[in-house]
mmCIF file of C-alpha atoms in Angstrom:
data_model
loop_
_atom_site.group_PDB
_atom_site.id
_atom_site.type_symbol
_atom_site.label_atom_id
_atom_site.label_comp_id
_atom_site.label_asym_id
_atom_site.label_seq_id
_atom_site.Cartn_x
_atom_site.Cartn_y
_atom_site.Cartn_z
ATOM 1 C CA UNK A 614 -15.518 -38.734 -11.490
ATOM 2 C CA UNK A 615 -17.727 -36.938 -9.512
ATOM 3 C CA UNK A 616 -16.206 -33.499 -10.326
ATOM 4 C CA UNK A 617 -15.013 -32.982 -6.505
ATOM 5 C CA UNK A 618 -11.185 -33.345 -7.110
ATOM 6 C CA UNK A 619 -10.334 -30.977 -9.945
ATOM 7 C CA UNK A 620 -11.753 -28.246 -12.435
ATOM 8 C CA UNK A 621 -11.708 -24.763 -12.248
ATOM 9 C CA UNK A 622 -15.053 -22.842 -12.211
ATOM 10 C CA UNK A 623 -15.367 -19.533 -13.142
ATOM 11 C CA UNK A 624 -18.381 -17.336 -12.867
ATOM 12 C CA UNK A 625 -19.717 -14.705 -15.248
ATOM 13 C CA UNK A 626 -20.894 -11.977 -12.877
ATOM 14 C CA UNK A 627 -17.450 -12.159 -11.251
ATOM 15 C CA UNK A 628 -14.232 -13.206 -12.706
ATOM 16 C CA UNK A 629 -12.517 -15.111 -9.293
ATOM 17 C CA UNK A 630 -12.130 -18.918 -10.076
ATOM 18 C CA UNK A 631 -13.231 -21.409 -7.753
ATOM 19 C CA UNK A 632 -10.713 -24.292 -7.028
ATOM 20 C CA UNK A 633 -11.880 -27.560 -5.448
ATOM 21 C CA UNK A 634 -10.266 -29.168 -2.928
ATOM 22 C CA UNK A 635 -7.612 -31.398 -4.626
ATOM 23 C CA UNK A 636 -7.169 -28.849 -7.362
ATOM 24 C CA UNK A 637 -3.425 -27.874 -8.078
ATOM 25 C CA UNK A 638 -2.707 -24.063 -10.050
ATOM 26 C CA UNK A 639 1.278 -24.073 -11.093
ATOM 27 C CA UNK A 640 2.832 -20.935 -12.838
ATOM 28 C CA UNK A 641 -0.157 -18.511 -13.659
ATOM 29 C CA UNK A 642 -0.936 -14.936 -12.850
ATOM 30 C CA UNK A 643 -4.872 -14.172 -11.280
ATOM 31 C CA UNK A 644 -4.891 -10.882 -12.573
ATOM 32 C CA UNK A 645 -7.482 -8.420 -11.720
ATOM 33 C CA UNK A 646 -10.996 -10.579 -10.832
ATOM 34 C CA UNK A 647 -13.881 -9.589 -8.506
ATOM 35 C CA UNK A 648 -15.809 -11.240 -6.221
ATOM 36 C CA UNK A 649 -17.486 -10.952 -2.630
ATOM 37 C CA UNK A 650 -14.766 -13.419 -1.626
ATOM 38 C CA UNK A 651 -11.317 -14.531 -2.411
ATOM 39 C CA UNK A 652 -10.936 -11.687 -5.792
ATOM 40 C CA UNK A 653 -8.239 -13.990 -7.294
ATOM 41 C CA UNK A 654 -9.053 -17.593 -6.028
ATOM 42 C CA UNK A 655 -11.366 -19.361 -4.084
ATOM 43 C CA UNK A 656 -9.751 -22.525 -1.960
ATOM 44 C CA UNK A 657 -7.453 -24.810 -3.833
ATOM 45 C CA UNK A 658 -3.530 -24.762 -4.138
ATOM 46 C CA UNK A 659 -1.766 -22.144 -5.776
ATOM 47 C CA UNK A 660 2.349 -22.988 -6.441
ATOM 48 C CA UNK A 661 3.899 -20.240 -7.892
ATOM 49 C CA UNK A 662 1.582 -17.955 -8.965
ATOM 50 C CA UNK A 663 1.154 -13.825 -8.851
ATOM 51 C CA UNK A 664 -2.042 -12.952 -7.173
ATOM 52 C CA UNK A 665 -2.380 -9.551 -8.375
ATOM 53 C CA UNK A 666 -4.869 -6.196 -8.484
ATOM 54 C CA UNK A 667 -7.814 -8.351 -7.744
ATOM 55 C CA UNK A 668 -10.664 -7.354 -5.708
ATOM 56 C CA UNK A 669 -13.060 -8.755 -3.093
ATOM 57 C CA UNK A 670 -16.042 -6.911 -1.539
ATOM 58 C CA UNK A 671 -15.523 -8.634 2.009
ATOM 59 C CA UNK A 672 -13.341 -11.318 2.346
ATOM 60 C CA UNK A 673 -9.520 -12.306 0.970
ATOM 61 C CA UNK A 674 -8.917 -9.360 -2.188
ATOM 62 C CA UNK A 675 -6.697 -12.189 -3.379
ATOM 63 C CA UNK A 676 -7.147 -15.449 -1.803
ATOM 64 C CA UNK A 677 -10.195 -16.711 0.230
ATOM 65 C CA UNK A 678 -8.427 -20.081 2.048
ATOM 66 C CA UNK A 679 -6.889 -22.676 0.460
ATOM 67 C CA UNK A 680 -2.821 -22.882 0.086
ATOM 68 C CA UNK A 681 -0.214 -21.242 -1.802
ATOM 69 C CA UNK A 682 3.424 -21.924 -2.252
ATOM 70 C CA UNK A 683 6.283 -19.166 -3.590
ATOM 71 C CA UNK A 684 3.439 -16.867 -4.295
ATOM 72 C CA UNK A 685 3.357 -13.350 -4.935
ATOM 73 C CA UNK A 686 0.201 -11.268 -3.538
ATOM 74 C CA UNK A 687 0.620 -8.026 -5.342
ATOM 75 C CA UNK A 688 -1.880 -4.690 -5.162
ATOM 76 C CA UNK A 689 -5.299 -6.947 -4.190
ATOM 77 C CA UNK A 690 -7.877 -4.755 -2.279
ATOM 78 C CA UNK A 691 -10.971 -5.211 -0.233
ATOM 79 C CA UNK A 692 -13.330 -2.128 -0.197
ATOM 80 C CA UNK A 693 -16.295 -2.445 1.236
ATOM 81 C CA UNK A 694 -19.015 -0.842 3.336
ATOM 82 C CA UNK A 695 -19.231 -3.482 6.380
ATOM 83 C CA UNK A 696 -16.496 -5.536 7.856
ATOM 84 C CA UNK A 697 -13.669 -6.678 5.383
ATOM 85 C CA UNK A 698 -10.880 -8.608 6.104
ATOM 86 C CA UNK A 699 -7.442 -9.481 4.658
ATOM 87 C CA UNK A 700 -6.132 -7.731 1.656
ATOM 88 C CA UNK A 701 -4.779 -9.910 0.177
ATOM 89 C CA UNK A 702 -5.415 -13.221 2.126
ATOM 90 C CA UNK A 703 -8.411 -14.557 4.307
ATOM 91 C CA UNK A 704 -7.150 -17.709 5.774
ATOM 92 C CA UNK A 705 -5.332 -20.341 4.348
ATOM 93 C CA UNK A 706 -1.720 -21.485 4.400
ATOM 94 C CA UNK A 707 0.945 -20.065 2.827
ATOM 95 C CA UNK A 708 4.493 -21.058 2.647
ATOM 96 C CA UNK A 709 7.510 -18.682 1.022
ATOM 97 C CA UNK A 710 4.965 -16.091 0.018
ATOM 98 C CA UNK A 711 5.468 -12.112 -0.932
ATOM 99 C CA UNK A 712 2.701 -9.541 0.122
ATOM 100 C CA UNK A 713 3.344 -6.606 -0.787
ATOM 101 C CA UNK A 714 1.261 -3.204 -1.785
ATOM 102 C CA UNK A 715 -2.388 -4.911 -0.474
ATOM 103 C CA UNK A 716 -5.304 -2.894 1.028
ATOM 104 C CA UNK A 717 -8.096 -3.476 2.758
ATOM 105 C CA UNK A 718 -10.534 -0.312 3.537
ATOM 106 C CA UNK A 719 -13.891 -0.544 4.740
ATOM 107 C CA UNK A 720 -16.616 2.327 5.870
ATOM 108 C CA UNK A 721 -17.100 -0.244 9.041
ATOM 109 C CA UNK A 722 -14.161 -2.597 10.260
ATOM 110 C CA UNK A 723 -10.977 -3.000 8.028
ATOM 111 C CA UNK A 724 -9.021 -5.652 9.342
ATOM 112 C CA UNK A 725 -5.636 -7.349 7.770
ATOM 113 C CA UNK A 726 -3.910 -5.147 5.135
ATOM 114 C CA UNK A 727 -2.286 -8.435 3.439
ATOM 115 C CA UNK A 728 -3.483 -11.609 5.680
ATOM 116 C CA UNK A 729 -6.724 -12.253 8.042
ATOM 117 C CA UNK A 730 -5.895 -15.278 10.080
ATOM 118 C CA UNK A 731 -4.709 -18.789 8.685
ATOM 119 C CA UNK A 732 -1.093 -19.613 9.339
ATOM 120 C CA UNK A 733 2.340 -18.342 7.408
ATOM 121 C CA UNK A 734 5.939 -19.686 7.138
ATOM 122 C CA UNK A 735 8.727 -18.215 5.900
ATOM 123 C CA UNK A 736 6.883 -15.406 4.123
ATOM 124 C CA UNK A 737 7.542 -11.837 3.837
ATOM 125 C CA UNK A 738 4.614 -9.010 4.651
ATOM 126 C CA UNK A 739 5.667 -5.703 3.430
ATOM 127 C CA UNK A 740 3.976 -2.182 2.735
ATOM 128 C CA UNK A 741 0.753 -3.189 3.575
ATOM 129 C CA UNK A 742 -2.131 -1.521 4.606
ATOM 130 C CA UNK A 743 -5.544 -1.415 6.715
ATOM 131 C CA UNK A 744 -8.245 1.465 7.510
ATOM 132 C CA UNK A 745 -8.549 0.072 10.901
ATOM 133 C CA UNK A 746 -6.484 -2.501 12.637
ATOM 134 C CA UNK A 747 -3.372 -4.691 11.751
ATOM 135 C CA UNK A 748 -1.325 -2.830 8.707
ATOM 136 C CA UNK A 749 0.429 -6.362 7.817
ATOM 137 C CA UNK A 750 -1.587 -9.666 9.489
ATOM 138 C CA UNK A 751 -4.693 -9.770 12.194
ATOM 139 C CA UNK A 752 -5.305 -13.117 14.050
ATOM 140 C CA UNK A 753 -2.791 -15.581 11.930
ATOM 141 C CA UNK A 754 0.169 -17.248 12.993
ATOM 142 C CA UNK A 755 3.189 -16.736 11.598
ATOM 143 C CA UNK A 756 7.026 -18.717 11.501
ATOM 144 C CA UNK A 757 9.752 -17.205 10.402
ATOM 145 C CA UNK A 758 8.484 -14.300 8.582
ATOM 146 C CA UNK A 759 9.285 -11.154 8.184
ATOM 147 C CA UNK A 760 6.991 -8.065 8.288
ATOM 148 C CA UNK A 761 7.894 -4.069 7.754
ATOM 149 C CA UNK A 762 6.306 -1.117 6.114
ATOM 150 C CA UNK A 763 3.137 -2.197 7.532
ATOM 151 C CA UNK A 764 0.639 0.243 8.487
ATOM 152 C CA UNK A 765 -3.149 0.721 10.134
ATOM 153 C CA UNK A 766 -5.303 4.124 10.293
#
């Protein structure tokens, strides 16, 4: 086909894979990649996969949209020198999912310690935290979820 529905693309400057639309991830661990958005993974579905010690410069340490299922965000980061936002999420939908231990720090606005918008069921937000505003989640909705240990500067 036209290349539009699956594949994985990763780039060489930064190590974050980029998953199209229709593209399905089941049972692996993003482990430690870099980008200016989404450290781990870049839209996509993720279904039981660790998101862990990745990095973004701005947006989503882990995850940059898309939607994950029984994942675990562990350690992902933002830390940056203008406005960065969610830890380890920015956006997306995420259902059953752990964040725990993400950071987002910024020398400007720090927003999100785990998750920057997008919606959330059933997930649980724990010892999370942000330089500036909302320890655990900024501007996302969340059902059924349970958040503690959170904490802003």
């Amino acid at each position: 086909g036209d290349g539009t529905d699956c594949c994985v693309y990763a780039y060489t400057n930064n190590v974050s894979i980029i998953l199209m639309t229709n593209t399905v991830v089941v049972g692996f661990t993003l482990k430690n990649g870099y980008a200016l958005q989404g450290g781990g993974a870049y839209g996509g579905t993720l279904r039981e996969c660790v998101i862990e010690s990745n990095k973004s410069v701005r947006y989503g340490g882990g995850t940059y949209y898309g939607v994950q299922y029984d994942c675990v965000y562990r350690n992902n980061s933002i830390e940056g020198t203008s406005v960065a936002r969610g830890g380890a999420a920015y956006y997306g939908t995420s259902y059953n999912c752990n964040y725990e231990g993400n950071s987002v720090t910024s020398e400007s606005t720090s927003e999100g310690g785990a998750i920057f918008g997008g919606v959330h069921y059933d997930c649980t937000i724990k010892n999370n935290s942000s330089g500036s505003r909302g320890g655990g989640i900024v501007n996302a909705t969340c059902y059924r979820c349970v958040l503690s240990g959170n904490s802003a500067l």
